[in-house]
Short mmCIF file of C-alpha atoms in Angstrom, two decimals:
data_model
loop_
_atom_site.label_atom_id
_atom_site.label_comp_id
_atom_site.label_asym_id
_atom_site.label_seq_id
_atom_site.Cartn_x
_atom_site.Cartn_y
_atom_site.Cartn_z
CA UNK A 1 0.00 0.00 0.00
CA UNK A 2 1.26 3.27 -0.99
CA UNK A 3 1.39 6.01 1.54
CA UNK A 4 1.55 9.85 0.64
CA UNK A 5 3.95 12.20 2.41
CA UNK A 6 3.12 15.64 2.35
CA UNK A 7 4.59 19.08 3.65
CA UNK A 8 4.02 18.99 7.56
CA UNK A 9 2.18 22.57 9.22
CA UNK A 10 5.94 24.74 9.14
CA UNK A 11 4.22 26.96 11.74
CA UNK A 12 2.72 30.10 12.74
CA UNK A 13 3.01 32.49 9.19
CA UNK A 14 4.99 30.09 7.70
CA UNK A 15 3.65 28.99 4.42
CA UNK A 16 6.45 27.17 2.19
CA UNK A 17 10.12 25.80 2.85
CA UNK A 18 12.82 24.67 0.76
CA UNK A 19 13.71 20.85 0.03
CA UNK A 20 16.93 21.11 2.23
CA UNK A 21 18.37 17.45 1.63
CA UNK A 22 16.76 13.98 1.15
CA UNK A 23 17.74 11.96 4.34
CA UNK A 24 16.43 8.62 2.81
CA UNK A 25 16.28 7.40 -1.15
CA UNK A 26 14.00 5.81 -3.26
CA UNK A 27 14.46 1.89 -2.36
CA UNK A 28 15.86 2.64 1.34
CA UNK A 29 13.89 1.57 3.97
CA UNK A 30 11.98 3.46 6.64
CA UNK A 31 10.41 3.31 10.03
CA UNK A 32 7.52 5.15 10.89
CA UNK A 33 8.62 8.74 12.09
CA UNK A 34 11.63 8.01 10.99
CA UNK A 35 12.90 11.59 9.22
CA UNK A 36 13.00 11.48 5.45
CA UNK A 37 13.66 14.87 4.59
CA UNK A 38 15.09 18.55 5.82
CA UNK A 39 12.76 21.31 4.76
CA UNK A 40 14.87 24.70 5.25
CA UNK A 41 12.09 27.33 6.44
CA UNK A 42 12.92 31.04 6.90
CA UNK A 43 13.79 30.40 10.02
CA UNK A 44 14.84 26.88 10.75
CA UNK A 45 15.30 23.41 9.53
CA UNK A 46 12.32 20.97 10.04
CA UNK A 47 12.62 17.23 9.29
CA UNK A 48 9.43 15.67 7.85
CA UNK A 49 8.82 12.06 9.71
CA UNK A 50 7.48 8.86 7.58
CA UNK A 51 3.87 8.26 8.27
CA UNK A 52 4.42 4.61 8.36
CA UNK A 53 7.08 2.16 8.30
CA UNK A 54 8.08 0.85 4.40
CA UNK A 55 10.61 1.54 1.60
CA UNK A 56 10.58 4.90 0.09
CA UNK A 57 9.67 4.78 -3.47
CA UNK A 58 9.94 7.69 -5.18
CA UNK A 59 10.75 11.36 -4.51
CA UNK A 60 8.00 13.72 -6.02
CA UNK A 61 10.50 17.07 -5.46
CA UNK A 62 14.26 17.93 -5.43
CA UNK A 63 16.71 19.21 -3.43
CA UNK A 64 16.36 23.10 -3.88
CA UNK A 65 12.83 22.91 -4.82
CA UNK A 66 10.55 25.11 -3.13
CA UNK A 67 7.51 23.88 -1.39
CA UNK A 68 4.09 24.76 0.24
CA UNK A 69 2.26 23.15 3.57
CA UNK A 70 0.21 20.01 2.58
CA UNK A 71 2.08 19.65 -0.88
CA UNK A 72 3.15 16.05 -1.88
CA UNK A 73 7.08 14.98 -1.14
CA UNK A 74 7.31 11.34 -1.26
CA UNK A 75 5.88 8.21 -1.32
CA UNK A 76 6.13 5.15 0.93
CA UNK A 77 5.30 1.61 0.14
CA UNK A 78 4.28 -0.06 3.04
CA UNK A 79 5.33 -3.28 4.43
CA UNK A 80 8.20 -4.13 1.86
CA UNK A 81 10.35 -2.95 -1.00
CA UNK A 82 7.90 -1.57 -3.37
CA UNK A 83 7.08 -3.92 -6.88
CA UNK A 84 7.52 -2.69 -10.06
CA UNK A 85 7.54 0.93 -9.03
CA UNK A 86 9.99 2.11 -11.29
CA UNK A 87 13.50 1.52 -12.67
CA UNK A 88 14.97 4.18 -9.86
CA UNK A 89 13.93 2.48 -7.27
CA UNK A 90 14.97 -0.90 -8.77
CA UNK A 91 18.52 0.17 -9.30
CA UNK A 92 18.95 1.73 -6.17
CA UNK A 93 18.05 -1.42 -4.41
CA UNK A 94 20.39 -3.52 -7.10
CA UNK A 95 23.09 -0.74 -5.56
CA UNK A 96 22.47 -1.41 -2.18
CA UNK A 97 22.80 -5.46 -2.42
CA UNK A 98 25.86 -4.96 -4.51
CA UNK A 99 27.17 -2.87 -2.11
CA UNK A 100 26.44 -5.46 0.90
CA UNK A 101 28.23 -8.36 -0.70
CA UNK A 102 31.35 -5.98 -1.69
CA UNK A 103 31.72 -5.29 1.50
CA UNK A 104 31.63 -8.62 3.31
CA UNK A 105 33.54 -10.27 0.72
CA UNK A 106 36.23 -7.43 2.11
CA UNK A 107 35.55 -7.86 5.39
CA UNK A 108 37.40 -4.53 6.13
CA UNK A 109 36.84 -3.04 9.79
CA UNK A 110 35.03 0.07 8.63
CA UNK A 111 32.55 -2.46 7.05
CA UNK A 112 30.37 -1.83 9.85
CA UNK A 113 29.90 1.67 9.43
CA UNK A 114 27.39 3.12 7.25
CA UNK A 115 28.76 3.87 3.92
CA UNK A 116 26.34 6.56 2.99
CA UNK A 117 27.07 9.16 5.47
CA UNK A 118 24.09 11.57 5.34
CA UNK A 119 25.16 15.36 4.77
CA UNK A 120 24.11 18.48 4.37
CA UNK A 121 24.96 21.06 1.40
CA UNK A 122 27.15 23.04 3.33
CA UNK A 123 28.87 19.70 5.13
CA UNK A 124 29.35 18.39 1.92
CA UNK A 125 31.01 21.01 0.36
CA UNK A 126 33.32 21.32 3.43
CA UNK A 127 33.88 17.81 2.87
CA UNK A 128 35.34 18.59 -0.63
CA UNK A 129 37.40 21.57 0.32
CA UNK A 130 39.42 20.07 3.10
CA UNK A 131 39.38 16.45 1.28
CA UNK A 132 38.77 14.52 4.11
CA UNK A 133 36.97 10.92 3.79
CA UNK A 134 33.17 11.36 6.39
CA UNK A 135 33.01 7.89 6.42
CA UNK A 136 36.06 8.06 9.18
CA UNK A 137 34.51 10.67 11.24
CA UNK A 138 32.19 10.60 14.42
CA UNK A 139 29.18 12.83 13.90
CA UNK A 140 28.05 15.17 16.89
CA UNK A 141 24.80 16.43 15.00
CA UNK A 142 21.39 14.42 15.72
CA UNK A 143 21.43 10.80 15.41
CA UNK A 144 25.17 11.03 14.45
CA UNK A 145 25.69 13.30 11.59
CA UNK A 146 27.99 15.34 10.38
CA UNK A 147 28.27 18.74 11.10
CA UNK A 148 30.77 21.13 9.03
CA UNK A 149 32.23 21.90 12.66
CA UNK A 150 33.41 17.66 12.72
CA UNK A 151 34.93 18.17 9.32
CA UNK A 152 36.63 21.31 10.11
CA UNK A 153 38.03 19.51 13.13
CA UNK A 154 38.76 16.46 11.41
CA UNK A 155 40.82 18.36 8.71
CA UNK A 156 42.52 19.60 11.31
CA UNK A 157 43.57 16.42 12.92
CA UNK A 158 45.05 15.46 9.77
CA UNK A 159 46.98 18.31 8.81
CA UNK A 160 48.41 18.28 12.47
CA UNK A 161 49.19 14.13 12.20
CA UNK A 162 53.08 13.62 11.02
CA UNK A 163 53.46 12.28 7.25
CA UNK A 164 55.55 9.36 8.47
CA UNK A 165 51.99 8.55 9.81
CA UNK A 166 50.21 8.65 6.64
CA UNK A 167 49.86 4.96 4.94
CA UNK A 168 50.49 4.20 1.60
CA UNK A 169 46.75 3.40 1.13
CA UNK A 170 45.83 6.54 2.37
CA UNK A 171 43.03 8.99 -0.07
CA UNK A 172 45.43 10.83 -2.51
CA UNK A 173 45.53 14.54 -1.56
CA UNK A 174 43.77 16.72 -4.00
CA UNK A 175 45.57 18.06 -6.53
CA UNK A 176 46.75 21.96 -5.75
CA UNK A 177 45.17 24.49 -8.15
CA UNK A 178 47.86 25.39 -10.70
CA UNK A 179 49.71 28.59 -10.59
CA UNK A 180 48.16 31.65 -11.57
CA UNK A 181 44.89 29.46 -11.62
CA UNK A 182 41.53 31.48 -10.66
CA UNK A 183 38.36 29.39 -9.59
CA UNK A 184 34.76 30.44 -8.07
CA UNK A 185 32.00 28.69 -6.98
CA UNK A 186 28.03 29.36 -7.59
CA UNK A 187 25.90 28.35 -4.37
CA UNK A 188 22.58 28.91 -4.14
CA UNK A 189 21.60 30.69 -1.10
CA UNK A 190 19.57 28.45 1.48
CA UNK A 191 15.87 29.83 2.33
CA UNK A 192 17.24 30.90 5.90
CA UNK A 193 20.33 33.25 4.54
CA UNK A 194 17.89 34.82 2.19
CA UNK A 195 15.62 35.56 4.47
CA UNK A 196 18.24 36.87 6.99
CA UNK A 197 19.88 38.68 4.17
CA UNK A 198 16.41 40.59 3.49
CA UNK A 199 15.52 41.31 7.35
CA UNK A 200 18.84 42.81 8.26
CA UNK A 201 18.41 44.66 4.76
CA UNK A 202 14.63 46.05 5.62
CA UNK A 203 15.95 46.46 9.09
CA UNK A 204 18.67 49.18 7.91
CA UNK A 205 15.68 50.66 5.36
CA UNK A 206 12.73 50.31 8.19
CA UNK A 207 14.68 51.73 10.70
CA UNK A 208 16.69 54.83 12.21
CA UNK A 209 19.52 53.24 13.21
CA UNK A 210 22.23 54.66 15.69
CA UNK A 211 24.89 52.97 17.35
CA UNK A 212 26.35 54.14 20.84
CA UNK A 213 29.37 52.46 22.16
CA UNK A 214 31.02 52.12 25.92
CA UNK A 215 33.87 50.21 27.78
CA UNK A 216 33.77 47.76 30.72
CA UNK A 217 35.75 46.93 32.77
CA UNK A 218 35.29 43.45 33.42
CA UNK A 219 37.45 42.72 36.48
CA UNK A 220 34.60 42.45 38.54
CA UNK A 221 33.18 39.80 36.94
CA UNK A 222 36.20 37.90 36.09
CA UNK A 223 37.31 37.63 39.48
CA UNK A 224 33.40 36.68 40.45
CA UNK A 225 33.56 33.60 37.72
CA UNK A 226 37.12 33.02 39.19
CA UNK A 227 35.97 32.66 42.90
CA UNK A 228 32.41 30.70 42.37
CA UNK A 229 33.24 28.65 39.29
CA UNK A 230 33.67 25.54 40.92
CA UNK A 231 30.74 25.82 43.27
CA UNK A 232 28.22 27.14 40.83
CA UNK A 233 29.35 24.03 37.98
CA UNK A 234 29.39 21.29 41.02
CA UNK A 235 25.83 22.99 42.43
CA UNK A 236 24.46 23.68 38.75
CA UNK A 237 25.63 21.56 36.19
CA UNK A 238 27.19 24.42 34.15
CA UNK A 239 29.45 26.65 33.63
CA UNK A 240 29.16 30.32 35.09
CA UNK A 241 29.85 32.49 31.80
CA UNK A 242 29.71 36.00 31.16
CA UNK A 243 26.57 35.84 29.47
CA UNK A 244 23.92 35.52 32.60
CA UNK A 245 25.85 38.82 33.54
CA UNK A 246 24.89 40.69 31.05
CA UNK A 247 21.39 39.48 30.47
CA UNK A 248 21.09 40.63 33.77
CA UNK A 249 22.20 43.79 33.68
CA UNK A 250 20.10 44.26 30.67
CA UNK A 251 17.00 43.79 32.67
CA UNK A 252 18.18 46.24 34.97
CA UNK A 253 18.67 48.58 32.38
CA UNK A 254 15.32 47.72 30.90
CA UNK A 255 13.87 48.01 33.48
CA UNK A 256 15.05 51.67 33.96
CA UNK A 257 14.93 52.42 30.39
CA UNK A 258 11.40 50.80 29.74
CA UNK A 259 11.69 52.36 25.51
CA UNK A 260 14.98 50.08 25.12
CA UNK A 261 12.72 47.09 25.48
CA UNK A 262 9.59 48.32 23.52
CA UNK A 263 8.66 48.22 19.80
CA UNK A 264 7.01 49.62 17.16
CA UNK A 265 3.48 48.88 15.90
CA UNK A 266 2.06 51.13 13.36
CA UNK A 267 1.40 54.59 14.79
CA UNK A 268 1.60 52.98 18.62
CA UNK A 269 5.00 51.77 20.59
CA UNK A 270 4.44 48.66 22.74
CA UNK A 271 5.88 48.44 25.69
CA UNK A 272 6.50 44.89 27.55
CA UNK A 273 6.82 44.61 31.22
CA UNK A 274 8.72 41.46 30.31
CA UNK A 275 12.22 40.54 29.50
CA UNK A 276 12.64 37.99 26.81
CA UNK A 277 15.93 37.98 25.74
CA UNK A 278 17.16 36.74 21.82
CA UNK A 279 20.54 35.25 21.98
CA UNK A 280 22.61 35.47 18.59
CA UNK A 281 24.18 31.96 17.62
CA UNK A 282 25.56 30.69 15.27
CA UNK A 283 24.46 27.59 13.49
CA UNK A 284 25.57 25.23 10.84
CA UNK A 285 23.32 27.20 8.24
CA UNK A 286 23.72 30.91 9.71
CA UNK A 287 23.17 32.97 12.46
CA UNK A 288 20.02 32.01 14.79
CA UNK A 289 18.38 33.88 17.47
CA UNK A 290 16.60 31.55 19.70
CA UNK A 291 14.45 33.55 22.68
CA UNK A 292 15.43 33.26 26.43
CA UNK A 293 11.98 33.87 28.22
CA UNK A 294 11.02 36.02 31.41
CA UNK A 295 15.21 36.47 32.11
CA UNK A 296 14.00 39.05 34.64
CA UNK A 297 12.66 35.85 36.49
CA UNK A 298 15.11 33.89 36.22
CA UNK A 299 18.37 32.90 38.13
CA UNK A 300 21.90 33.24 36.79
CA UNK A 301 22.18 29.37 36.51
CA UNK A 302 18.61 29.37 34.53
CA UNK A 303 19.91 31.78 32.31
CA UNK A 304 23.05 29.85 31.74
CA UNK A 305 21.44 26.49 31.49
CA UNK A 306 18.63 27.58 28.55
CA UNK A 307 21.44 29.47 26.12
CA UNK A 308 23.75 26.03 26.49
CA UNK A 309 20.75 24.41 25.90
CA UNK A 310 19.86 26.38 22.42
CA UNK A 311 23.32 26.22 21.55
CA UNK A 312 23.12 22.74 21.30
CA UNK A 313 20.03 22.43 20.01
CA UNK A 314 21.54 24.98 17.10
CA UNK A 315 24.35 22.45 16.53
CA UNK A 316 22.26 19.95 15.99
CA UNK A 317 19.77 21.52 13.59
CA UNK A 318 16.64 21.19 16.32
CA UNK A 319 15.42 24.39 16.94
CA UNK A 320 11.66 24.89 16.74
CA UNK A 321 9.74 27.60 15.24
CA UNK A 322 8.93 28.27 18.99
CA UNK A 323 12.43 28.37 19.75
CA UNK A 324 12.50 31.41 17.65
CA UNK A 325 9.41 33.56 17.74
CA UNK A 326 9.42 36.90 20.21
CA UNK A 327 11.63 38.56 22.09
CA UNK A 328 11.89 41.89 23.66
CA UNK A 329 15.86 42.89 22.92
CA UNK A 330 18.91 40.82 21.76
CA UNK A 331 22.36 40.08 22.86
CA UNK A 332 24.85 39.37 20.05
CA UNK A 333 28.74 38.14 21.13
CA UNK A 334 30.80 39.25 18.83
CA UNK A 335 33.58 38.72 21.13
CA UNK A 336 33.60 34.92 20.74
CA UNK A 337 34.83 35.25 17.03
CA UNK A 338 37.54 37.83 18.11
CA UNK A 339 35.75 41.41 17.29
CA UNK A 340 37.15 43.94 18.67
CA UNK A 341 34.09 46.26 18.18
CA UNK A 342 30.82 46.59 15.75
CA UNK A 343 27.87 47.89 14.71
CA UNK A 344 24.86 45.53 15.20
CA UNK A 345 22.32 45.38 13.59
CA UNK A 346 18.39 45.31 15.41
CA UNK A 347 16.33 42.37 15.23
CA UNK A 348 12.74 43.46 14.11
CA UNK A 349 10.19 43.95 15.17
CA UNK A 350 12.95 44.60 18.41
CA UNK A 351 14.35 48.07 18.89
CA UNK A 352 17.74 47.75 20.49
CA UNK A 353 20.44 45.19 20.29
CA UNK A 354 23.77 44.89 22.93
CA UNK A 355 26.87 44.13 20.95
CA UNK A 356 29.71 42.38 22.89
CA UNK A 357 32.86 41.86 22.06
CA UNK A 358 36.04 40.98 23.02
CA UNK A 359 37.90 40.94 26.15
CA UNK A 360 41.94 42.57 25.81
CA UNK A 361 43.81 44.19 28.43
CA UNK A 362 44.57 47.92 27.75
CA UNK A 363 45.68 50.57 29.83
CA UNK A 364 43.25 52.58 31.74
CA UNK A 365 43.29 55.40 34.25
CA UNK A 366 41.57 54.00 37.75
CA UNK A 367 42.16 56.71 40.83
CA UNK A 368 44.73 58.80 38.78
CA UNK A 369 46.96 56.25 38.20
CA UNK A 370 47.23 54.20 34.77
CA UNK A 371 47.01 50.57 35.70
CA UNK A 372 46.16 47.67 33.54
CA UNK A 373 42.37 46.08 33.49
CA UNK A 374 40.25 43.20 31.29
CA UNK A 375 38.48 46.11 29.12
CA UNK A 376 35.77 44.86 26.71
CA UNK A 377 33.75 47.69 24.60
CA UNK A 378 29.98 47.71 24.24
CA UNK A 379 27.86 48.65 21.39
CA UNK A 380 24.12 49.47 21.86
CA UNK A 381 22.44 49.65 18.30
CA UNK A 382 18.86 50.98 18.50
CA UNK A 383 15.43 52.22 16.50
CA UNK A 384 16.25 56.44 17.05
CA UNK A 385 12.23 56.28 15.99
CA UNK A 386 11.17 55.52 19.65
CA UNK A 387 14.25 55.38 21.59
CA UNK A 388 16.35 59.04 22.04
CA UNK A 389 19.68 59.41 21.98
CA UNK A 390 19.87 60.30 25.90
CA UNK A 391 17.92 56.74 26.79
CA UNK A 392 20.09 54.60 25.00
CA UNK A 393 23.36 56.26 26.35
CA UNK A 394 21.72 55.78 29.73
CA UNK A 395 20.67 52.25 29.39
CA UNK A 396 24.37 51.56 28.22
CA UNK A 397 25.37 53.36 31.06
CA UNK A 398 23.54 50.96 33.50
CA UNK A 399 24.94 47.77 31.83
CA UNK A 400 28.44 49.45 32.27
CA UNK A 401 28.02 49.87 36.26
CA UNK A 402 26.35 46.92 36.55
CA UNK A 403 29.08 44.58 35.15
CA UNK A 404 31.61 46.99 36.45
CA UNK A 405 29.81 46.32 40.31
CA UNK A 406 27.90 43.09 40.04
CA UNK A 407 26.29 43.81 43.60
CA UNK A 408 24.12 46.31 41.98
CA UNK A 409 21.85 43.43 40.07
CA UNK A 410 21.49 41.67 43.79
CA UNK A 411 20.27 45.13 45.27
CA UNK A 412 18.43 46.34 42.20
CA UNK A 413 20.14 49.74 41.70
#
């Protein structure tokens, strides 16, 4: 019995995705919610589950090919491998048993690994540039893929491993371009870098944008994370990072500065007595911003706890449409990468965004004297619409002090 598989509900205002990758081919065989496909939406990657439990037999759409909710994908044959359904799915399950006996007539020791390591575009192509073989490497993504981060690292295992190491039935490098020799690549843009491409685009048209920029000096915090690391990880579970700091001194300054956390609706501005926070990360396919909710609730260690727990789930492609919708103002760390400073860009409908950045020593004067601290600069970007130039300095301002003197977010000042 054949069995339809059709577009899954993406989601509130979502309409349409594109075919991301096929995770299963016609003549493979299924279980029931067992993922088929990745549909790439505008804002994250949804796999579409098998309805029943069968061998796929035949793709109705390509990879690339744009879809709408409750169009047809696939179809299933129950049961079995499906009869007579085609030449496709006959040769790919000729391919398969060939493949079987060639590799217990070798009876290698990678014979029990799966020789059709499922990847992405962008994990493929990675794949190809650093010529490393996926078949040899341990996937940290969901149910064991690849991620471009484990071929990245696994490139860099191999460059680091001494040639007398290398055996003689090693892959063959690839060749070096020739001298002189200019290539490019075309690659077509995924749904979710378009569509961040156009919002930070209408964001810069939409709205008037200003950035206003402070140091910190973070010695306050450092020693802080110094003195209470071990009992917050062992009490916890996690790691106290600088993060929880300053989404708490952004609901302090939120709090204060009640515009910096408000948006524009039409003719009205909104204002939330709420703090949900958006925390920039970066994922496999671009930059994400999964939602922190009610931070002005919440304890340091909840704070830490849900952005490890979206940056995993961002690593592993399995971030929700929920995940993502709302938020009140957004945190970007800029510093991670190594930026020194920037500009950042708001996240609409949102009307401010905290850049941070990294953390250098430079020399500063504390008490008339020029000492030496752990300086990091901060960037405020906001909407100059609904927030003035005075209440963004000042909501900066707090963040500053509060970093600067951590007691002030346990006494509220």
């Amino acid at each position: 019995m054949a069995t339809e598989v059709t577009v899954p509900t993406l989601g509130e205002s979502v309409t349409e995705a594109t075919i991301g990758e096929w995770l299963k081919q016609p003549g493979d065989a299924v279980a029931a919610d067992e993922p088929i496909a990745s549909l790439e939406t505008d804002k994250v990657a949804v796999e579409v589950p098998s309805p029943v439990a069968g061998v796929i037999a035949e793709h109705k759409v390509a990879v690339g090919d744009t879809v709408e909710v409750g169009s047809l994908l696939a179809i299933v044959e129950e049961g079995g491998a499906p009869a007579a359904k085609g030449e496709d799915a006959g040769r790919a399950a000729k391919q398969r048993e060939e493949g079987k006996e060639d590799q217990e007539e070798a009876a290698a020791p990678a014979a029990s690994s799966d020789s059709s390591v499922t990847m992405s575009p962008a994990v493929r192509r990675a794949v190809i540039e650093h010529g490393v073989d996926p078949t040899t490497i341990k996937g940290t993504g969901k149910d064991g893929r690849l991620t471009k981060e484990d071929v990245v690292a696994a490139a860099k295992a191999k460059d680091a491993a001494p040639a007398s190491t290398q055996t003689a039935t090693s892959a063959p490098a690839p060749a070096p371009a020739a001298k002189g020799e200019r290539r490019e690549e075309r690659v077509k843009m995924t749904r979710l870098r378009q569509t961040i491409a156009k919002r930070l685009k209408g964001a810069q048209e939409e709205a008037a944008l200003l950035t206003t920029f402070n140091d910190c000096d973070m010695t306050a915090v450092i020693e802080a994370r110094e003195a209470y690391k071990d009992l917050f990880a062992k009490k916890h579970g996690i790691k106290l990072g600088f993060m929880s700091f300053f989404a708490k001194a952004a609901c302090l300054a939120l709090k204060d500065v009640p515009s910096v956390n408000a948006k524009l609706d039409g003719d009205e501005i909104v204002y939330h007595d709420y703090v949900d926070v958006s925390v920039a990360v970066s994922a496999p396919n671009g930059l994400v911003v999964p939602v922190v909710r009610s931070v002005d609730q919440m304890s340091f260690a909840e704070v830490e706890l849900a952005i490890a727990g979206y940056g995993n789930k961002a690593k592993e492609g399995t971030l929700t449409m929920q995940d993502m919708q709302g938020g009140t103002f957004t945190i970007s760390n800029g510093g991670v990468f190594g930026s020194l400073m920037s500009t950042p860009i708001i996240n609409p409908p949102q009307s401010a965004v905290l850049g941070l950045h990294r953390i250098e020593d430079r020399p500063v004067a504390v008490n008339g004297e020029v000492v030496i601290r752990p300086m990091m600069y901060l960037a405020l970007s906001y909407d100059h619409r609904i927030i003035d130039g005075r209440e963004a300095v000042t909501a900066l301002k707090i963040m500053k002090e509060a970093i600067e003197d951590p007691m002030r977010m346990l006494i509220d000042l």
